[in-house]
Amino acid sequence: MSKHILVVDDAFAIRQIVGYTLRSAGYRVSEAADGMEAFEKASADVFDLVLTDLHMPRVDGLTLIARLRAQPRYRFTPMLVLSTESSVEAKSRGRAAGATGWLVKPFEPRRLLELTDRVLGR
């Protein structure tokens, strides 16, 4: 059974590109347009990886990660941030929230798949 990944980004085009890249590699992908929608989907289903943007309306990516980490089922689930921000301070805030890793936009599909495969042990 393929791993199920939740892709969270308020930009439809980014969700489409990331989703296409992951589906092409055999992953099952669900999408959410912001952290609130993602939290609702993650509460109703179980995901093997959460890949989230940083800045989004309603609930941002770091708040989403912190909320999911508070749930036992997502305590050890890999959570990656995909953002245009690459500052040490932003990445530090990500680690404090519970992010597993960080990927900077624009991204290379090969790099996204390498990181995804690594955190999922594939």
Backbone as XML, in Angstrom:
<?xml version="1.0"?>
<chain id="A" units="angstrom">
  <residue number="1" name="MET">
    <atom name="N" x="0.857" y="-1.186" z="0.000"/>
    <atom name="CA" x="0.000" y="0.000" z="0.000"/>
    <atom name="C" x="0.897" y="1.242" z="0.000"/>
  </residue>
  <residue number="2" name="SER">
    <atom name="N" x="0.566" y="2.175" z="-0.856"/>
    <atom name="CA" x="1.412" y="3.364" z="-0.974"/>
    <atom name="C" x="1.208" y="4.305" z="0.213"/>
  </residue>
  <residue number="3" name="LYS">
    <atom name="N" x="2.240" y="5.041" z="0.512"/>
    <atom name="CA" x="2.191" y="6.005" z="1.601"/>
    <atom name="C" x="1.263" y="7.155" z="1.219"/>
  </residue>
  <residue number="4" name="HIS">
    <atom name="N" x="0.552" y="7.646" z="2.212"/>
    <atom name="CA" x="-0.429" y="8.719" z="1.993"/>
    <atom name="C" x="0.148" y="10.038" z="2.504"/>
  </residue>
  <residue number="5" name="ILE">
    <atom name="N" x="0.227" y="11.012" z="1.624"/>
    <atom name="CA" x="0.852" y="12.301" z="1.940"/>
    <atom name="C" x="-0.192" y="13.413" z="1.852"/>
  </residue>
  <residue number="6" name="LEU">
    <atom name="N" x="-0.174" y="14.297" z="2.838"/>
    <atom name="CA" x="-1.041" y="15.480" z="2.830"/>
    <atom name="C" x="-0.200" y="16.683" z="2.411"/>
  </residue>
  <residue number="7" name="VAL">
    <atom name="N" x="-0.570" y="17.289" z="1.282"/>
    <atom name="CA" x="0.119" y="18.471" z="0.760"/>
    <atom name="C" x="-0.731" y="19.692" z="1.089"/>
  </residue>
  <residue number="8" name="VAL">
    <atom name="N" x="-0.124" y="20.655" z="1.800"/>
    <atom name="CA" x="-0.856" y="21.828" z="2.278"/>
    <atom name="C" x="-0.198" y="23.093" z="1.730"/>
  </residue>
  <residue number="9" name="ASP">
    <atom name="N" x="-0.941" y="23.824" z="0.922"/>
    <atom name="CA" x="-0.423" y="25.089" z="0.375"/>
    <atom name="C" x="-1.620" y="25.899" z="-0.103"/>
  </residue>
  <residue number="10" name="ASP">
    <atom name="N" x="-1.592" y="27.203" z="0.131"/>
    <atom name="CA" x="-2.704" y="28.044" z="-0.317"/>
    <atom name="C" x="-2.613" y="28.352" z="-1.812"/>
  </residue>
  <residue number="11" name="ALA">
    <atom name="N" x="-1.515" y="28.035" z="-2.447"/>
    <atom name="CA" x="-1.363" y="28.245" z="-3.894"/>
    <atom name="C" x="-1.742" y="26.968" z="-4.643"/>
  </residue>
  <residue number="12" name="PHE">
    <atom name="N" x="-2.819" y="27.052" z="-5.405"/>
    <atom name="CA" x="-3.305" y="25.889" z="-6.146"/>
    <atom name="C" x="-2.213" y="25.311" z="-7.046"/>
  </residue>
  <residue number="13" name="ALA">
    <atom name="N" x="-1.471" y="26.186" z="-7.728"/>
    <atom name="CA" x="-0.437" y="25.717" z="-8.661"/>
    <atom name="C" x="0.644" y="24.909" z="-7.933"/>
  </residue>
  <residue number="14" name="ILE">
    <atom name="N" x="1.035" y="25.343" z="-6.747"/>
    <atom name="CA" x="2.048" y="24.597" z="-5.975"/>
    <atom name="C" x="1.492" y="23.235" z="-5.573"/>
  </residue>
  <residue number="15" name="ARG">
    <atom name="N" x="0.237" y="23.212" z="-5.104"/>
    <atom name="CA" x="-0.365" y="21.917" z="-4.736"/>
    <atom name="C" x="-0.381" y="20.974" z="-5.931"/>
  </residue>
  <residue number="16" name="GLN">
    <atom name="N" x="-0.692" y="21.525" z="-7.104"/>
    <atom name="CA" x="-0.745" y="20.690" z="-8.300"/>
    <atom name="C" x="0.638" y="20.145" z="-8.669"/>
  </residue>
  <residue number="17" name="ILE">
    <atom name="N" x="1.659" y="20.992" z="-8.619"/>
    <atom name="CA" x="3.019" y="20.562" z="-8.975"/>
    <atom name="C" x="3.545" y="19.531" z="-7.969"/>
  </residue>
  <residue number="18" name="VAL">
    <atom name="N" x="3.380" y="19.833" z="-6.697"/>
    <atom name="CA" x="3.852" y="18.899" z="-5.668"/>
    <atom name="C" x="3.072" y="17.591" z="-5.751"/>
  </residue>
  <residue number="19" name="GLY">
    <atom name="N" x="1.764" y="17.694" z="-5.889"/>
    <atom name="CA" x="0.930" y="16.498" z="-5.982"/>
    <atom name="C" x="1.297" y="15.638" z="-7.187"/>
  </residue>
  <residue number="20" name="TYR">
    <atom name="N" x="1.497" y="16.274" z="-8.326"/>
    <atom name="CA" x="1.882" y="15.530" z="-9.532"/>
    <atom name="C" x="3.217" y="14.826" z="-9.324"/>
  </residue>
  <residue number="21" name="THR">
    <atom name="N" x="4.169" y="15.536" z="-8.749"/>
    <atom name="CA" x="5.499" y="14.957" z="-8.519"/>
    <atom name="C" x="5.414" y="13.729" z="-7.621"/>
  </residue>
  <residue number="22" name="LEU">
    <atom name="N" x="4.670" y="13.847" z="-6.542"/>
    <atom name="CA" x="4.563" y="12.735" z="-5.592"/>
    <atom name="C" x="3.754" y="11.573" z="-6.164"/>
  </residue>
  <residue number="23" name="ARG">
    <atom name="N" x="2.667" y="11.881" z="-6.867"/>
    <atom name="CA" x="1.859" y="10.811" z="-7.469"/>
    <atom name="C" x="2.665" y="10.057" z="-8.526"/>
  </residue>
  <residue number="24" name="SER">
    <atom name="N" x="3.490" y="10.792" z="-9.267"/>
    <atom name="CA" x="4.319" y="10.159" z="-10.296"/>
    <atom name="C" x="5.298" y="9.156" z="-9.695"/>
  </residue>
  <residue number="25" name="ALA">
    <atom name="N" x="5.628" y="9.347" z="-8.432"/>
    <atom name="CA" x="6.553" y="8.436" z="-7.747"/>
    <atom name="C" x="5.802" y="7.333" z="-6.996"/>
  </residue>
  <residue number="26" name="GLY">
    <atom name="N" x="4.486" y="7.291" z="-7.137"/>
    <atom name="CA" x="3.712" y="6.210" z="-6.534"/>
    <atom name="C" x="3.074" y="6.515" z="-5.202"/>
  </residue>
  <residue number="27" name="TYR">
    <atom name="N" x="3.164" y="7.749" z="-4.761"/>
    <atom name="CA" x="2.545" y="8.109" z="-3.491"/>
    <atom name="C" x="1.069" y="8.454" z="-3.699"/>
  </residue>
  <residue number="28" name="ARG">
    <atom name="N" x="0.281" y="8.237" z="-2.664"/>
    <atom name="CA" x="-1.117" y="8.679" z="-2.649"/>
    <atom name="C" x="-1.111" y="10.062" z="-2.013"/>
  </residue>
  <residue number="29" name="VAL">
    <atom name="N" x="-1.797" y="11.023" z="-2.634"/>
    <atom name="CA" x="-1.716" y="12.418" z="-2.189"/>
    <atom name="C" x="-3.111" y="12.992" z="-1.960"/>
  </residue>
  <residue number="30" name="SER">
    <atom name="N" x="-3.265" y="13.674" z="-0.843"/>
    <atom name="CA" x="-4.447" y="14.496" z="-0.584"/>
    <atom name="C" x="-3.963" y="15.928" z="-0.436"/>
  </residue>
  <residue number="31" name="GLU">
    <atom name="N" x="-4.850" y="16.864" z="-0.677"/>
    <atom name="CA" x="-4.452" y="18.274" z="-0.652"/>
    <atom name="C" x="-5.352" y="19.086" z="0.265"/>
  </residue>
  <residue number="32" name="ALA">
    <atom name="N" x="-4.774" y="20.153" z="0.820"/>
    <atom name="CA" x="-5.535" y="21.112" z="1.616"/>
    <atom name="C" x="-5.033" y="22.512" z="1.280"/>
  </residue>
  <residue number="33" name="ALA">
    <atom name="N" x="-5.943" y="23.488" z="1.293"/>
    <atom name="CA" x="-5.615" y="24.852" z="0.877"/>
    <atom name="C" x="-5.100" y="25.731" z="2.007"/>
  </residue>
  <residue number="34" name="ASP">
    <atom name="N" x="-5.177" y="25.259" z="3.248"/>
    <atom name="CA" x="-4.624" y="26.011" z="4.381"/>
    <atom name="C" x="-4.526" y="25.086" z="5.586"/>
  </residue>
  <residue number="35" name="GLY">
    <atom name="N" x="-3.953" y="25.611" z="6.653"/>
    <atom name="CA" x="-3.737" y="24.795" z="7.836"/>
    <atom name="C" x="-5.012" y="24.315" z="8.500"/>
  </residue>
  <residue number="36" name="MET">
    <atom name="N" x="-6.062" y="25.108" z="8.438"/>
    <atom name="CA" x="-7.337" y="24.707" z="9.043"/>
    <atom name="C" x="-7.912" y="23.501" z="8.310"/>
  </residue>
  <residue number="37" name="GLU">
    <atom name="N" x="-7.963" y="23.593" z="6.983"/>
    <atom name="CA" x="-8.469" y="22.468" z="6.195"/>
    <atom name="C" x="-7.586" y="21.234" z="6.411"/>
  </residue>
  <residue number="38" name="ALA">
    <atom name="N" x="-6.280" y="21.439" z="6.470"/>
    <atom name="CA" x="-5.357" y="20.325" z="6.684"/>
    <atom name="C" x="-5.598" y="19.662" z="8.035"/>
  </residue>
  <residue number="39" name="PHE">
    <atom name="N" x="-5.794" y="20.460" z="9.070"/>
    <atom name="CA" x="-6.038" y="19.900" z="10.400"/>
    <atom name="C" x="-7.314" y="19.065" z="10.405"/>
  </residue>
  <residue number="40" name="GLU">
    <atom name="N" x="-8.348" y="19.566" z="9.731"/>
    <atom name="CA" x="-9.605" y="18.812" z="9.653"/>
    <atom name="C" x="-9.402" y="17.486" z="8.919"/>
  </residue>
  <residue number="41" name="LYS">
    <atom name="N" x="-8.659" y="17.521" z="7.807"/>
    <atom name="CA" x="-8.415" y="16.286" z="7.053"/>
    <atom name="C" x="-7.546" y="15.318" z="7.857"/>
  </residue>
  <residue number="42" name="ALA">
    <atom name="N" x="-6.544" y="15.849" z="8.541"/>
    <atom name="CA" x="-5.650" y="14.998" z="9.325"/>
    <atom name="C" x="-6.374" y="14.390" z="10.523"/>
  </residue>
  <residue number="43" name="SER">
    <atom name="N" x="-7.408" y="15.049" z="11.010"/>
    <atom name="CA" x="-8.184" y="14.523" z="12.126"/>
    <atom name="C" x="-9.137" y="13.427" z="11.673"/>
  </residue>
  <residue number="44" name="ALA">
    <atom name="N" x="-9.522" y="13.457" z="10.398"/>
    <atom name="CA" x="-10.467" y="12.483" z="9.866"/>
    <atom name="C" x="-9.783" y="11.307" z="9.180"/>
  </residue>
  <residue number="45" name="ASP">
    <atom name="N" x="-8.498" y="11.426" z="8.897"/>
    <atom name="CA" x="-7.761" y="10.389" z="8.181"/>
    <atom name="C" x="-6.373" y="10.280" z="8.817"/>
  </residue>
  <residue number="46" name="VAL">
    <atom name="N" x="-5.583" y="9.353" z="8.345"/>
    <atom name="CA" x="-4.212" y="9.209" z="8.839"/>
    <atom name="C" x="-3.264" y="9.373" z="7.666"/>
  </residue>
  <residue number="47" name="PHE">
    <atom name="N" x="-2.266" y="10.221" z="7.838"/>
    <atom name="CA" x="-1.278" y="10.469" z="6.785"/>
    <atom name="C" x="0.099" y="10.014" z="7.260"/>
  </residue>
  <residue number="48" name="ASP">
    <atom name="N" x="0.899" y="9.565" z="6.304"/>
    <atom name="CA" x="2.259" y="9.110" z="6.609"/>
    <atom name="C" x="3.254" y="10.260" z="6.577"/>
  </residue>
  <residue number="49" name="LEU">
    <atom name="N" x="2.871" y="11.354" z="5.929"/>
    <atom name="CA" x="3.732" y="12.534" z="5.820"/>
    <atom name="C" x="2.849" y="13.753" z="5.608"/>
  </residue>
  <residue number="50" name="VAL">
    <atom name="N" x="3.203" y="14.859" z="6.247"/>
    <atom name="CA" x="2.541" y="16.141" z="6.014"/>
    <atom name="C" x="3.592" y="17.078" z="5.439"/>
  </residue>
  <residue number="51" name="LEU">
    <atom name="N" x="3.282" y="17.640" z="4.280"/>
    <atom name="CA" x="4.176" y="18.577" z="3.593"/>
    <atom name="C" x="3.430" y="19.896" z="3.520"/>
  </residue>
  <residue number="52" name="THR">
    <atom name="N" x="3.907" y="20.909" z="4.250"/>
    <atom name="CA" x="3.123" y="22.130" z="4.387"/>
    <atom name="C" x="3.890" y="23.400" z="4.046"/>
  </residue>
  <residue number="53" name="ASP">
    <atom name="N" x="3.159" y="24.340" z="3.494"/>
    <atom name="CA" x="3.665" y="25.695" z="3.289"/>
    <atom name="C" x="3.785" y="26.359" z="4.662"/>
  </residue>
  <residue number="54" name="LEU">
    <atom name="N" x="4.509" y="27.458" z="4.707"/>
    <atom name="CA" x="4.674" y="28.180" z="5.967"/>
    <atom name="C" x="3.562" y="29.218" z="6.163"/>
  </residue>
  <residue number="55" name="HIS">
    <atom name="N" x="3.434" y="30.127" z="5.208"/>
    <atom name="CA" x="2.463" y="31.217" z="5.327"/>
    <atom name="C" x="1.177" y="30.871" z="4.576"/>
  </residue>
  <residue number="56" name="MET">
    <atom name="N" x="0.088" y="30.782" z="5.335"/>
    <atom name="CA" x="-1.222" y="30.471" z="4.756"/>
    <atom name="C" x="-2.290" y="31.190" z="5.569"/>
  </residue>
  <residue number="57" name="PRO">
    <atom name="N" x="-3.445" y="31.406" z="4.961"/>
    <atom name="CA" x="-4.541" y="32.028" z="5.721"/>
    <atom name="C" x="-5.085" y="31.065" z="6.782"/>
  </residue>
  <residue number="58" name="ARG">
    <atom name="N" x="-5.764" y="31.641" z="7.721"/>
    <atom name="CA" x="-6.430" y="30.934" z="8.831"/>
    <atom name="C" x="-5.444" y="30.255" z="9.776"/>
  </residue>
  <residue number="59" name="VAL">
    <atom name="N" x="-4.759" y="29.216" z="9.366"/>
    <atom name="CA" x="-3.779" y="28.538" z="10.232"/>
    <atom name="C" x="-2.496" y="28.353" z="9.419"/>
  </residue>
  <residue number="60" name="ASP">
    <atom name="N" x="-1.375" y="28.893" z="9.922"/>
    <atom name="CA" x="-0.108" y="28.768" z="9.179"/>
    <atom name="C" x="0.510" y="27.381" z="9.381"/>
  </residue>
  <residue number="61" name="GLY">
    <atom name="N" x="1.573" y="27.133" z="8.627"/>
    <atom name="CA" x="2.188" y="25.811" z="8.636"/>
    <atom name="C" x="2.782" y="25.406" z="9.978"/>
  </residue>
  <residue number="62" name="LEU">
    <atom name="N" x="3.407" y="26.326" z="10.689"/>
    <atom name="CA" x="4.015" y="25.969" z="11.975"/>
    <atom name="C" x="2.955" y="25.688" z="13.031"/>
  </residue>
  <residue number="63" name="THR">
    <atom name="N" x="1.874" y="26.445" z="13.002"/>
    <atom name="CA" x="0.768" y="26.169" z="13.931"/>
    <atom name="C" x="0.156" y="24.817" z="13.615"/>
  </residue>
  <residue number="64" name="LEU">
    <atom name="N" x="0.008" y="24.517" z="12.328"/>
    <atom name="CA" x="-0.515" y="23.204" z="11.925"/>
    <atom name="C" x="0.379" y="22.095" z="12.473"/>
  </residue>
  <residue number="65" name="ILE">
    <atom name="N" x="1.674" y="22.216" z="12.279"/>
    <atom name="CA" x="2.596" y="21.179" z="12.753"/>
    <atom name="C" x="2.486" y="21.021" z="14.266"/>
  </residue>
  <residue number="66" name="ALA">
    <atom name="N" x="2.483" y="22.127" z="14.991"/>
    <atom name="CA" x="2.383" y="22.047" z="16.451"/>
    <atom name="C" x="1.079" y="21.384" z="16.892"/>
  </residue>
  <residue number="67" name="ARG">
    <atom name="N" x="-0.018" y="21.712" z="16.225"/>
    <atom name="CA" x="-1.316" y="21.104" z="16.581"/>
    <atom name="C" x="-1.316" y="19.602" z="16.291"/>
  </residue>
  <residue number="68" name="LEU">
    <atom name="N" x="-0.735" y="19.233" z="15.150"/>
    <atom name="CA" x="-0.695" y="17.803" z="14.818"/>
    <atom name="C" x="0.234" y="17.051" z="15.767"/>
  </residue>
  <residue number="69" name="ARG">
    <atom name="N" x="1.365" y="17.643" z="16.122"/>
    <atom name="CA" x="2.295" y="16.975" z="17.049"/>
    <atom name="C" x="1.646" y="16.731" z="18.406"/>
  </residue>
  <residue number="70" name="ALA">
    <atom name="N" x="0.662" y="17.543" z="18.766"/>
    <atom name="CA" x="-0.032" y="17.361" z="20.045"/>
    <atom name="C" x="-0.953" y="16.144" z="20.032"/>
  </residue>
  <residue number="71" name="GLN">
    <atom name="N" x="-1.245" y="15.618" z="18.827"/>
    <atom name="CA" x="-2.095" y="14.436" z="18.716"/>
    <atom name="C" x="-1.218" y="13.188" z="18.716"/>
  </residue>
  <residue number="72" name="PRO">
    <atom name="N" x="-1.542" y="12.190" z="19.518"/>
    <atom name="CA" x="-0.715" y="10.973" z="19.574"/>
    <atom name="C" x="-0.449" y="10.343" z="18.203"/>
  </residue>
  <residue number="73" name="ARG">
    <atom name="N" x="-1.430" y="10.354" z="17.302"/>
    <atom name="CA" x="-1.230" y="9.679" z="16.018"/>
    <atom name="C" x="-0.223" y="10.388" z="15.117"/>
  </residue>
  <residue number="74" name="TYR">
    <atom name="N" x="0.077" y="11.648" z="15.386"/>
    <atom name="CA" x="1.038" y="12.393" z="14.559"/>
    <atom name="C" x="2.316" y="12.749" z="15.325"/>
  </residue>
  <residue number="75" name="ARG">
    <atom name="N" x="2.485" y="12.156" z="16.475"/>
    <atom name="CA" x="3.666" y="12.477" z="17.282"/>
    <atom name="C" x="4.973" y="12.176" z="16.549"/>
  </residue>
  <residue number="76" name="PHE">
    <atom name="N" x="5.017" y="11.072" z="15.792"/>
    <atom name="CA" x="6.245" y="10.677" z="15.106"/>
    <atom name="C" x="6.136" y="10.745" z="13.579"/>
  </residue>
  <residue number="77" name="THR">
    <atom name="N" x="5.068" y="11.307" z="13.069"/>
    <atom name="CA" x="4.872" y="11.421" z="11.621"/>
    <atom name="C" x="5.802" y="12.488" z="11.047"/>
  </residue>
  <residue number="78" name="PRO">
    <atom name="N" x="6.522" y="12.174" z="9.954"/>
    <atom name="CA" x="7.358" y="13.216" z="9.338"/>
    <atom name="C" x="6.515" y="14.397" z="8.863"/>
  </residue>
  <residue number="79" name="MET">
    <atom name="N" x="7.013" y="15.593" z="9.126"/>
    <atom name="CA" x="6.353" y="16.821" z="8.687"/>
    <atom name="C" x="7.409" y="17.744" z="8.099"/>
  </residue>
  <residue number="80" name="LEU">
    <atom name="N" x="7.228" y="18.061" z="6.821"/>
    <atom name="CA" x="8.178" y="18.901" z="6.103"/>
    <atom name="C" x="7.553" y="20.247" z="5.793"/>
  </residue>
  <residue number="81" name="VAL">
    <atom name="N" x="8.370" y="21.287" z="5.847"/>
    <atom name="CA" x="7.939" y="22.630" z="5.454"/>
    <atom name="C" x="8.484" y="22.904" z="4.067"/>
  </residue>
  <residue number="82" name="LEU">
    <atom name="N" x="7.614" y="23.396" z="3.180"/>
    <atom name="CA" x="8.001" y="23.802" z="1.828"/>
    <atom name="C" x="7.690" y="25.286" z="1.726"/>
  </residue>
  <residue number="83" name="SER">
    <atom name="N" x="8.739" y="26.122" z="1.735"/>
    <atom name="CA" x="8.530" y="27.565" z="1.845"/>
    <atom name="C" x="9.551" y="28.347" z="1.029"/>
  </residue>
  <residue number="84" name="THR">
    <atom name="N" x="9.197" y="29.590" z="0.722"/>
    <atom name="CA" x="10.167" y="30.487" z="0.091"/>
    <atom name="C" x="11.149" y="31.022" z="1.126"/>
  </residue>
  <residue number="85" name="GLU">
    <atom name="N" x="10.790" y="30.926" z="2.392"/>
    <atom name="CA" x="11.683" y="31.391" z="3.462"/>
    <atom name="C" x="12.786" y="30.371" z="3.698"/>
  </residue>
  <residue number="86" name="SER">
    <atom name="N" x="13.986" y="30.891" z="3.870"/>
    <atom name="CA" x="15.113" y="29.985" z="4.092"/>
    <atom name="C" x="16.028" y="30.483" z="5.215"/>
  </residue>
  <residue number="87" name="SER">
    <atom name="N" x="15.559" y="31.446" z="5.985"/>
    <atom name="CA" x="16.407" y="32.006" z="7.043"/>
    <atom name="C" x="16.631" y="31.001" z="8.172"/>
  </residue>
  <residue number="88" name="VAL">
    <atom name="N" x="17.729" y="31.147" z="8.844"/>
    <atom name="CA" x="18.046" y="30.293" z="9.987"/>
    <atom name="C" x="16.973" y="30.439" z="11.051"/>
  </residue>
  <residue number="89" name="GLU">
    <atom name="N" x="16.499" y="31.663" z="11.250"/>
    <atom name="CA" x="15.474" y="31.919" z="12.259"/>
    <atom name="C" x="14.175" y="31.181" z="11.918"/>
  </residue>
  <residue number="90" name="ALA">
    <atom name="N" x="13.759" y="31.221" z="10.655"/>
    <atom name="CA" x="12.524" y="30.524" z="10.251"/>
    <atom name="C" x="12.674" y="29.022" z="10.441"/>
  </residue>
  <residue number="91" name="LYS">
    <atom name="N" x="13.825" y="28.482" z="10.044"/>
    <atom name="CA" x="14.045" y="27.039" z="10.205"/>
    <atom name="C" x="14.096" y="26.656" z="11.685"/>
  </residue>
  <residue number="92" name="SER">
    <atom name="N" x="14.634" y="27.545" z="12.501"/>
    <atom name="CA" x="14.674" y="27.291" z="13.938"/>
    <atom name="C" x="13.262" y="27.235" z="14.520"/>
  </residue>
  <residue number="93" name="ARG">
    <atom name="N" x="12.422" y="28.169" z="14.066"/>
    <atom name="CA" x="11.018" y="28.152" z="14.513"/>
    <atom name="C" x="10.341" y="26.862" z="14.043"/>
  </residue>
  <residue number="94" name="GLY">
    <atom name="N" x="10.699" y="26.405" z="12.840"/>
    <atom name="CA" x="10.146" y="25.160" z="12.321"/>
    <atom name="C" x="10.525" y="23.960" z="13.186"/>
  </residue>
  <residue number="95" name="ARG">
    <atom name="N" x="11.791" y="23.879" z="13.563"/>
    <atom name="CA" x="12.237" y="22.781" z="14.418"/>
    <atom name="C" x="11.526" y="22.836" z="15.769"/>
  </residue>
  <residue number="96" name="ALA">
    <atom name="N" x="11.374" y="24.040" z="16.302"/>
    <atom name="CA" x="10.697" y="24.186" z="17.595"/>
    <atom name="C" x="9.241" y="23.735" z="17.520"/>
  </residue>
  <residue number="97" name="ALA">
    <atom name="N" x="8.607" y="23.933" z="16.369"/>
    <atom name="CA" x="7.209" y="23.513" z="16.200"/>
    <atom name="C" x="7.091" y="22.010" z="15.979"/>
  </residue>
  <residue number="98" name="GLY">
    <atom name="N" x="8.214" y="21.383" z="15.583"/>
    <atom name="CA" x="8.182" y="19.938" z="15.365"/>
    <atom name="C" x="8.406" y="19.516" z="13.927"/>
  </residue>
  <residue number="99" name="ALA">
    <atom name="N" x="8.843" y="20.444" z="13.069"/>
    <atom name="CA" x="9.104" y="20.095" z="11.668"/>
    <atom name="C" x="10.272" y="19.118" z="11.578"/>
  </residue>
  <residue number="100" name="THR">
    <atom name="N" x="10.138" y="18.159" z="10.691"/>
    <atom name="CA" x="11.185" y="17.165" z="10.461"/>
    <atom name="C" x="12.260" y="17.714" z="9.541"/>
  </residue>
  <residue number="101" name="GLY">
    <atom name="N" x="11.840" y="18.534" z="8.571"/>
    <atom name="CA" x="12.780" y="19.077" z="7.600"/>
    <atom name="C" x="12.212" y="20.283" z="6.902"/>
  </residue>
  <residue number="102" name="TRP">
    <atom name="N" x="13.021" y="20.846" z="5.997"/>
    <atom name="CA" x="12.676" y="22.103" z="5.350"/>
    <atom name="C" x="13.138" y="22.039" z="3.912"/>
  </residue>
  <residue number="103" name="LEU">
    <atom name="N" x="12.269" y="22.419" z="2.992"/>
    <atom name="CA" x="12.603" y="22.466" z="1.571"/>
    <atom name="C" x="12.217" y="23.847" z="1.067"/>
  </residue>
  <residue number="104" name="VAL">
    <atom name="N" x="13.138" y="24.501" z="0.345"/>
    <atom name="CA" x="12.922" y="25.874" z="-0.102"/>
    <atom name="C" x="12.344" y="25.895" z="-1.515"/>
  </residue>
  <residue number="105" name="LYS">
    <atom name="N" x="11.309" y="26.731" z="-1.714"/>
    <atom name="CA" x="10.725" y="26.975" z="-3.038"/>
    <atom name="C" x="11.582" y="28.007" z="-3.771"/>
  </residue>
  <residue number="106" name="PRO">
    <atom name="N" x="11.732" y="27.957" z="-5.051"/>
    <atom name="CA" x="11.271" y="26.852" z="-5.891"/>
    <atom name="C" x="12.101" y="25.609" z="-5.631"/>
  </residue>
  <residue number="107" name="PHE">
    <atom name="N" x="11.481" y="24.471" z="-5.791"/>
    <atom name="CA" x="12.157" y="23.216" z="-5.489"/>
    <atom name="C" x="12.377" y="22.416" z="-6.762"/>
  </residue>
  <residue number="108" name="GLU">
    <atom name="N" x="13.343" y="21.548" z="-6.718"/>
    <atom name="CA" x="13.559" y="20.610" z="-7.817"/>
    <atom name="C" x="12.770" y="19.350" z="-7.483"/>
  </residue>
  <residue number="109" name="PRO">
    <atom name="N" x="11.963" y="18.849" z="-8.402"/>
    <atom name="CA" x="11.184" y="17.640" z="-8.120"/>
    <atom name="C" x="12.050" y="16.478" z="-7.625"/>
  </residue>
  <residue number="110" name="ARG">
    <atom name="N" x="13.239" y="16.336" z="-8.192"/>
    <atom name="CA" x="14.133" y="15.263" z="-7.758"/>
    <atom name="C" x="14.476" y="15.417" z="-6.277"/>
  </residue>
  <residue number="111" name="ARG">
    <atom name="N" x="14.736" y="16.638" z="-5.845"/>
    <atom name="CA" x="15.080" y="16.905" z="-4.438"/>
    <atom name="C" x="13.886" y="16.626" z="-3.526"/>
  </residue>
  <residue number="112" name="LEU">
    <atom name="N" x="12.697" y="17.009" z="-3.971"/>
    <atom name="CA" x="11.481" y="16.732" z="-3.195"/>
    <atom name="C" x="11.318" y="15.227" z="-2.999"/>
  </residue>
  <residue number="113" name="LEU">
    <atom name="N" x="11.513" y="14.466" z="-4.069"/>
    <atom name="CA" x="11.354" y="13.014" z="-3.970"/>
    <atom name="C" x="12.447" y="12.382" z="-3.114"/>
  </residue>
  <residue number="114" name="GLU">
    <atom name="N" x="13.666" y="12.883" z="-3.222"/>
    <atom name="CA" x="14.750" y="12.353" z="-2.379"/>
    <atom name="C" x="14.424" y="12.553" z="-0.901"/>
  </residue>
  <residue number="115" name="LEU">
    <atom name="N" x="13.995" y="13.758" z="-0.552"/>
    <atom name="CA" x="13.682" y="14.065" z="0.841"/>
    <atom name="C" x="12.473" y="13.261" z="1.317"/>
  </residue>
  <residue number="116" name="THR">
    <atom name="N" x="11.455" y="13.178" z="0.475"/>
    <atom name="CA" x="10.257" y="12.406" z="0.826"/>
    <atom name="C" x="10.607" y="10.941" z="1.049"/>
  </residue>
  <residue number="117" name="ASP">
    <atom name="N" x="11.358" y="10.361" z="0.114"/>
    <atom name="CA" x="11.757" y="8.959" z="0.250"/>
    <atom name="C" x="12.562" y="8.753" z="1.530"/>
  </residue>
  <residue number="118" name="ARG">
    <atom name="N" x="13.444" y="9.692" z="1.832"/>
    <atom name="CA" x="14.302" y="9.538" z="3.010"/>
    <atom name="C" x="13.479" y="9.559" z="4.298"/>
  </residue>
  <residue number="119" name="VAL">
    <atom name="N" x="12.585" y="10.535" z="4.448"/>
    <atom name="CA" x="11.834" y="10.624" z="5.714"/>
    <atom name="C" x="10.806" y="9.504" z="5.856"/>
  </residue>
  <residue number="120" name="LEU">
    <atom name="N" x="10.404" y="8.921" z="4.704"/>
    <atom name="CA" x="9.443" y="7.816" z="4.764"/>
    <atom name="C" x="10.146" y="6.454" z="4.768"/>
  </residue>
  <residue number="121" name="GLY">
    <atom name="N" x="11.467" y="6.470" z="4.716"/>
    <atom name="CA" x="12.217" y="5.219" z="4.768"/>
    <atom name="C" x="12.020" y="4.355" z="3.549"/>
  </residue>
  <residue number="122" name="ARG">
    <atom name="N" x="11.847" y="4.977" z="2.425"/>
    <atom name="CA" x="11.602" y="4.248" z="1.171"/>
    <atom name="C" x="12.855" y="4.063" z="0.360"/>
  </residue>
</chain>
